[in-house]
Short mmCIF file of C-alpha atoms in Angstrom, two decimals:
data_model
loop_
_atom_site.label_atom_id
_atom_site.label_comp_id
_atom_site.label_asym_id
_atom_site.label_seq_id
_atom_site.Cartn_x
_atom_site.Cartn_y
_atom_site.Cartn_z
CA MET A 1 24.60 26.28 -2.03
CA ASN A 2 23.25 23.29 -2.34
CA LEU A 3 19.93 23.11 -0.25
CA VAL A 4 18.50 19.40 0.48
CA ASP A 5 15.27 18.94 1.92
CA ARG A 6 15.74 17.77 5.35
CA LYS A 7 12.16 17.03 6.31
CA PHE A 8 12.03 13.95 3.93
CA ARG A 9 14.41 14.12 1.18
CA LEU A 10 17.95 13.91 3.36
CA PRO A 11 16.39 10.67 5.27
CA ARG A 12 15.55 8.88 2.02
CA ILE A 13 19.43 9.47 0.86
CA TRP A 14 20.93 7.81 3.96
CA SER A 15 18.90 5.06 3.90
CA ASN A 16 19.28 4.30 0.18
CA ASN A 17 22.84 4.09 0.92
CA GLU A 18 22.19 2.26 4.06
CA LEU A 19 20.53 -0.08 1.57
CA LYS A 20 22.92 0.40 -1.18
CA LYS A 21 25.86 -0.55 1.46
CA ILE A 22 24.39 -4.91 2.08
CA ALA A 23 21.49 -5.12 -1.24
CA HIS A 24 24.60 -6.70 -3.18
CA ILE A 25 25.13 -9.90 -0.96
CA PHE A 26 21.89 -11.27 -1.04
CA ASP A 27 20.33 -13.76 -3.81
CA GLY A 28 17.23 -15.39 -4.36
CA ASP A 29 14.55 -14.32 -4.43
CA ILE A 30 13.75 -10.49 -3.40
CA VAL A 31 9.69 -8.36 -2.59
CA ASN A 32 10.11 -5.17 -2.33
CA VAL A 33 6.56 -4.94 -0.39
CA SER A 34 5.31 -1.42 -1.75
CA GLY A 35 2.50 0.57 -1.22
CA TRP A 36 3.19 1.97 -4.87
CA GLN A 37 6.14 2.19 -6.47
CA ASP A 38 9.61 0.79 -7.06
CA LYS A 39 11.18 4.49 -7.38
CA ASP A 40 13.88 5.70 -4.94
CA LYS A 41 13.75 8.79 -5.64
CA GLU A 42 17.45 9.46 -7.19
CA GLY A 43 16.47 8.19 -10.10
CA ASP A 44 16.54 4.59 -9.46
CA VAL A 45 14.35 1.69 -9.23
CA TYR A 46 14.93 -0.63 -6.00
CA LYS A 47 15.49 -3.54 -8.51
CA ASN A 48 18.65 -2.44 -9.22
CA TYR A 49 20.22 -1.99 -5.58
CA PHE A 50 20.04 -5.71 -5.31
CA THR A 51 22.16 -7.14 -8.39
CA ASN A 52 22.34 -10.95 -7.23
CA LYS A 53 18.37 -11.78 -7.43
CA SER A 54 17.11 -14.59 -8.57
CA SER A 55 14.56 -13.15 -9.44
CA TYR A 56 12.53 -9.51 -7.88
CA THR A 57 8.84 -8.40 -6.77
CA ILE A 58 6.74 -5.44 -5.96
CA THR A 59 3.68 -5.95 -4.46
CA ASN A 60 0.98 -3.15 -4.69
CA TYR A 61 -2.01 -2.16 -2.60
CA LYS A 62 -4.22 -0.27 -4.51
CA THR A 63 -5.34 -2.60 -6.94
CA GLU A 64 -6.25 -0.33 -9.62
CA ALA A 65 -2.64 0.73 -9.75
CA PHE A 66 -1.71 -3.05 -10.97
CA GLY A 67 0.64 -2.99 -13.28
CA PHE A 68 0.78 0.39 -13.68
CA GLN A 69 4.95 0.22 -13.46
CA GLY A 70 5.12 -2.39 -15.96
CA MET A 71 7.65 -4.51 -14.34
CA GLU A 72 7.09 -8.16 -13.81
CA GLY A 73 6.33 -10.08 -10.93
CA GLU A 74 4.35 -7.36 -9.52
CA ILE A 75 1.10 -7.96 -7.48
CA TYR A 76 -1.52 -6.44 -5.36
CA LEU A 77 -1.59 -7.15 -1.34
CA ASP A 78 -3.11 -5.89 1.60
CA LEU A 79 -0.71 -5.85 4.33
CA GLU A 80 -3.68 -5.96 7.06
CA LYS A 81 -5.06 -9.05 5.57
CA GLU A 82 -4.54 -12.53 6.08
CA LEU A 83 -1.39 -13.62 3.72
CA PRO A 84 -2.46 -15.87 1.13
CA ASN A 85 -0.71 -19.61 1.19
CA GLU A 86 0.85 -19.15 -1.87
CA LEU A 87 3.06 -16.27 0.11
CA VAL A 88 4.33 -17.11 2.56
CA GLY A 89 7.64 -18.41 3.05
CA LYS A 90 8.23 -17.78 -0.14
CA PHE A 91 10.92 -14.68 -0.81
CA ASP A 92 14.78 -14.81 0.80
CA VAL A 93 14.45 -11.83 1.39
CA VAL A 94 11.54 -9.36 1.79
CA TYR A 95 11.85 -5.25 1.55
CA ASN A 96 9.66 -2.89 3.13
CA HIS A 97 10.65 1.34 2.72
CA THR A 98 8.98 3.84 4.88
CA THR A 99 5.47 1.57 4.81
CA LEU A 100 4.37 0.57 7.86
CA GLU A 101 3.09 4.14 8.86
CA HIS A 102 0.56 3.63 6.37
CA VAL A 103 -0.92 0.97 7.49
CA PHE A 104 -3.51 0.92 10.69
CA GLU A 105 -3.49 -3.24 11.44
CA ILE A 106 0.90 -2.47 11.95
CA GLU A 107 1.34 -5.79 13.66
CA LYS A 108 -0.66 -7.63 11.43
CA ALA A 109 0.95 -6.28 8.49
CA PHE A 110 4.70 -6.83 10.69
CA ASP A 111 3.51 -10.52 10.78
CA ASN A 112 2.99 -10.79 7.11
CA LEU A 113 5.94 -9.29 6.41
CA CYS A 114 7.79 -11.89 8.08
CA LEU A 115 5.29 -14.31 6.89
CA MET A 116 6.97 -13.88 3.59
CA SER A 117 10.36 -14.52 4.37
CA LYS A 118 12.82 -17.64 4.37
CA ASP A 119 15.33 -15.76 5.68
CA VAL A 120 15.91 -11.61 5.45
CA VAL A 121 13.26 -9.08 6.87
CA ILE A 122 14.28 -5.67 5.24
CA LEU A 123 12.55 -2.50 7.21
CA VAL A 124 12.75 1.20 6.14
CA THR A 125 10.19 3.14 8.95
CA PRO A 126 10.08 6.41 10.22
CA PHE A 127 10.91 7.58 13.56
CA LEU A 128 10.15 11.42 13.83
CA GLN A 129 8.56 12.59 10.84
CA GLN A 130 5.61 15.58 10.41
CA MET A 131 2.32 13.53 9.10
CA HIS A 132 2.56 13.22 5.73
CA THR A 133 -0.54 12.16 3.71
CA ASP A 134 -4.36 11.95 4.15
CA TYR A 135 -4.72 8.92 3.16
CA GLY A 136 -3.19 7.64 6.07
CA ASP A 137 -0.36 7.84 8.36
CA TYR A 138 -1.04 6.40 11.67
CA TRP A 139 2.43 4.87 13.14
CA ARG A 140 6.64 5.40 14.02
CA MET A 141 8.47 3.14 16.11
CA THR A 142 11.45 2.88 18.13
CA PRO A 143 14.38 1.40 17.59
CA LEU A 144 13.48 -0.59 20.53
CA ALA A 145 9.69 -1.79 19.72
CA ILE A 146 11.00 -3.21 15.73
CA GLU A 147 13.54 -5.14 17.93
CA ARG A 148 10.70 -6.36 19.85
CA LEU A 149 8.94 -7.05 16.76
CA PHE A 150 11.52 -8.87 15.27
CA ILE A 151 11.29 -11.01 18.28
CA LYS A 152 7.69 -11.68 18.94
CA LYS A 153 7.80 -12.70 14.68
CA GLY A 154 10.66 -15.09 15.83
CA PHE A 155 13.30 -13.28 13.80
CA LYS A 156 16.55 -11.88 14.92
CA LEU A 157 17.40 -8.18 14.67
CA ILE A 158 20.84 -7.95 13.16
CA HIS A 159 21.54 -4.50 12.23
CA LEU A 160 19.97 -1.45 12.96
CA SER A 161 21.01 2.52 12.79
CA PHE A 162 19.33 5.32 12.27
CA ASN A 163 20.34 9.19 10.61
CA ASP A 164 21.20 11.53 13.64
CA GLU A 165 21.47 15.31 11.15
CA PRO A 166 20.02 18.65 13.54
CA ARG A 167 17.15 19.30 12.73
CA SER A 168 15.66 16.16 9.69
CA SER A 169 13.37 13.51 9.79
CA VAL A 170 14.79 10.22 11.14
CA TYR A 171 14.44 7.12 9.19
CA ILE A 172 15.39 4.02 11.15
CA PHE A 173 17.07 1.25 8.92
CA SER A 174 16.85 -2.75 10.19
CA VAL A 175 17.50 -5.78 9.19
CA ALA A 176 16.67 -9.07 10.86
CA CYS A 177 16.69 -12.90 9.97
CA LYS A 178 16.54 -16.23 11.42
CA LYS A 179 19.69 -18.35 9.50
CA ILE A 180 21.80 -15.64 12.03
CA GLU A 181 25.04 -17.70 11.47
CA LYS A 182 24.69 -17.42 7.03
CA TRP A 183 24.82 -13.21 7.80
CA GLN A 184 27.02 -12.14 10.86
CA ASP A 185 30.00 -12.05 9.14
CA LYS A 186 28.40 -10.11 6.00
CA ILE A 187 26.55 -7.55 7.45
CA PRO A 188 27.87 -5.69 10.51
CA ASN A 189 25.95 -6.53 13.84
CA TYR A 190 25.17 -3.22 15.13
CA LYS A 191 22.22 -1.94 16.82
CA LYS A 192 21.81 1.90 17.37
CA ILE A 193 20.07 3.27 19.99
CA LEU A 194 22.41 6.75 20.66
CA SER A 195 23.10 8.77 18.52
CA ASN A 196 27.57 9.49 17.62
CA LYS A 197 26.59 12.65 18.40
CA LYS A 198 26.46 14.78 21.88
CA ALA A 199 23.18 16.68 22.54
CA TYR A 200 24.01 20.45 23.27
CA ASP A 201 20.73 20.35 25.81
CA GLY A 202 22.53 18.07 28.15
CA PHE A 203 19.59 15.08 28.20
CA LYS A 204 20.60 11.68 26.46
CA ASN A 205 21.76 11.36 22.97
CA PHE A 206 19.29 8.91 22.51
CA ALA A 207 17.69 8.10 18.96
CA GLY A 208 16.01 11.95 17.59
CA SER A 209 18.15 13.43 20.11
CA ASN A 210 19.55 16.14 17.26
CA ALA A 211 16.44 15.85 15.13
CA LEU A 212 14.55 18.33 17.88
CA PRO A 213 16.80 21.73 17.55
CA ASN A 214 16.74 22.96 21.61
CA VAL A 215 18.07 26.08 21.34
CA ALA A 216 17.36 27.97 24.23
CA TYR A 217 17.41 25.75 26.65
CA SER A 218 21.33 24.63 24.77
CA ALA A 219 21.69 28.04 25.02
CA LYS A 220 21.26 28.73 28.21
CA SER A 221 22.63 25.58 29.67
CA ILE A 222 25.79 26.07 28.08
CA TYR A 223 25.77 29.88 29.67
CA PHE A 224 25.41 28.52 33.11
CA ALA A 225 28.08 25.81 32.91
CA LEU A 226 29.96 28.39 31.39
CA ILE A 227 29.47 30.77 34.86
CA SER A 228 29.71 27.54 36.69
CA LYS A 229 33.53 27.46 35.20
CA ILE A 230 34.26 30.62 35.79
CA LYS A 231 32.93 30.52 38.90
CA ASN A 232 35.33 27.69 39.36
CA GLN A 233 38.79 29.19 38.22
CA LEU A 234 37.91 32.15 40.24
CA ILE A 235 37.36 30.32 44.12
CA ASN A 236 40.67 27.97 42.99
CA LYS A 237 42.44 30.84 42.39
#
């Protein structure tokens, strides 16, 4: 039986697949604003996803790790500080995977991601996930929060999706841009806040509704619904 770690690996695989669907359509200068490495944790690097790039840069938070990956174009960047002038509007696409939750000054970090981009920002953010480090894990954002933050920074959210496997951590994959007319026919204009799967406990099937087990309550709800149905059938006989 092939068991997959549902806390960390399953949402990573899902978000990698979401990126693979669209990464090839982007050209120009791409940056992965990373806190550490470019690895996708499936044996590849994100650099290889963007097959039509002109250049690829990765940022690193720790100065002592600078150059660790042996990649060209690696730079040091602290998202909580003022963005260096030379990085403002430098990149066509800014990609950021599961980093924002580790930055306490999250609005400053979000602002810097948007400032770096001429046009497109791609984000992967955890929505439901256990605290997973002791060096700083501060935030979780809902789909509505992400859209409001992009609007605040002058971007248009054109795509948002999330994984909704039962009993799994949940990531949100979002794409926002400035030049909407350039991408509206290339990227699915899809903004999701509801799960495709029914919430069996009777509550609204918003993002994360299937991630949190509610087995006893669900069984109780189903039981009483069944009893009510049987009673109605007996009455109508």
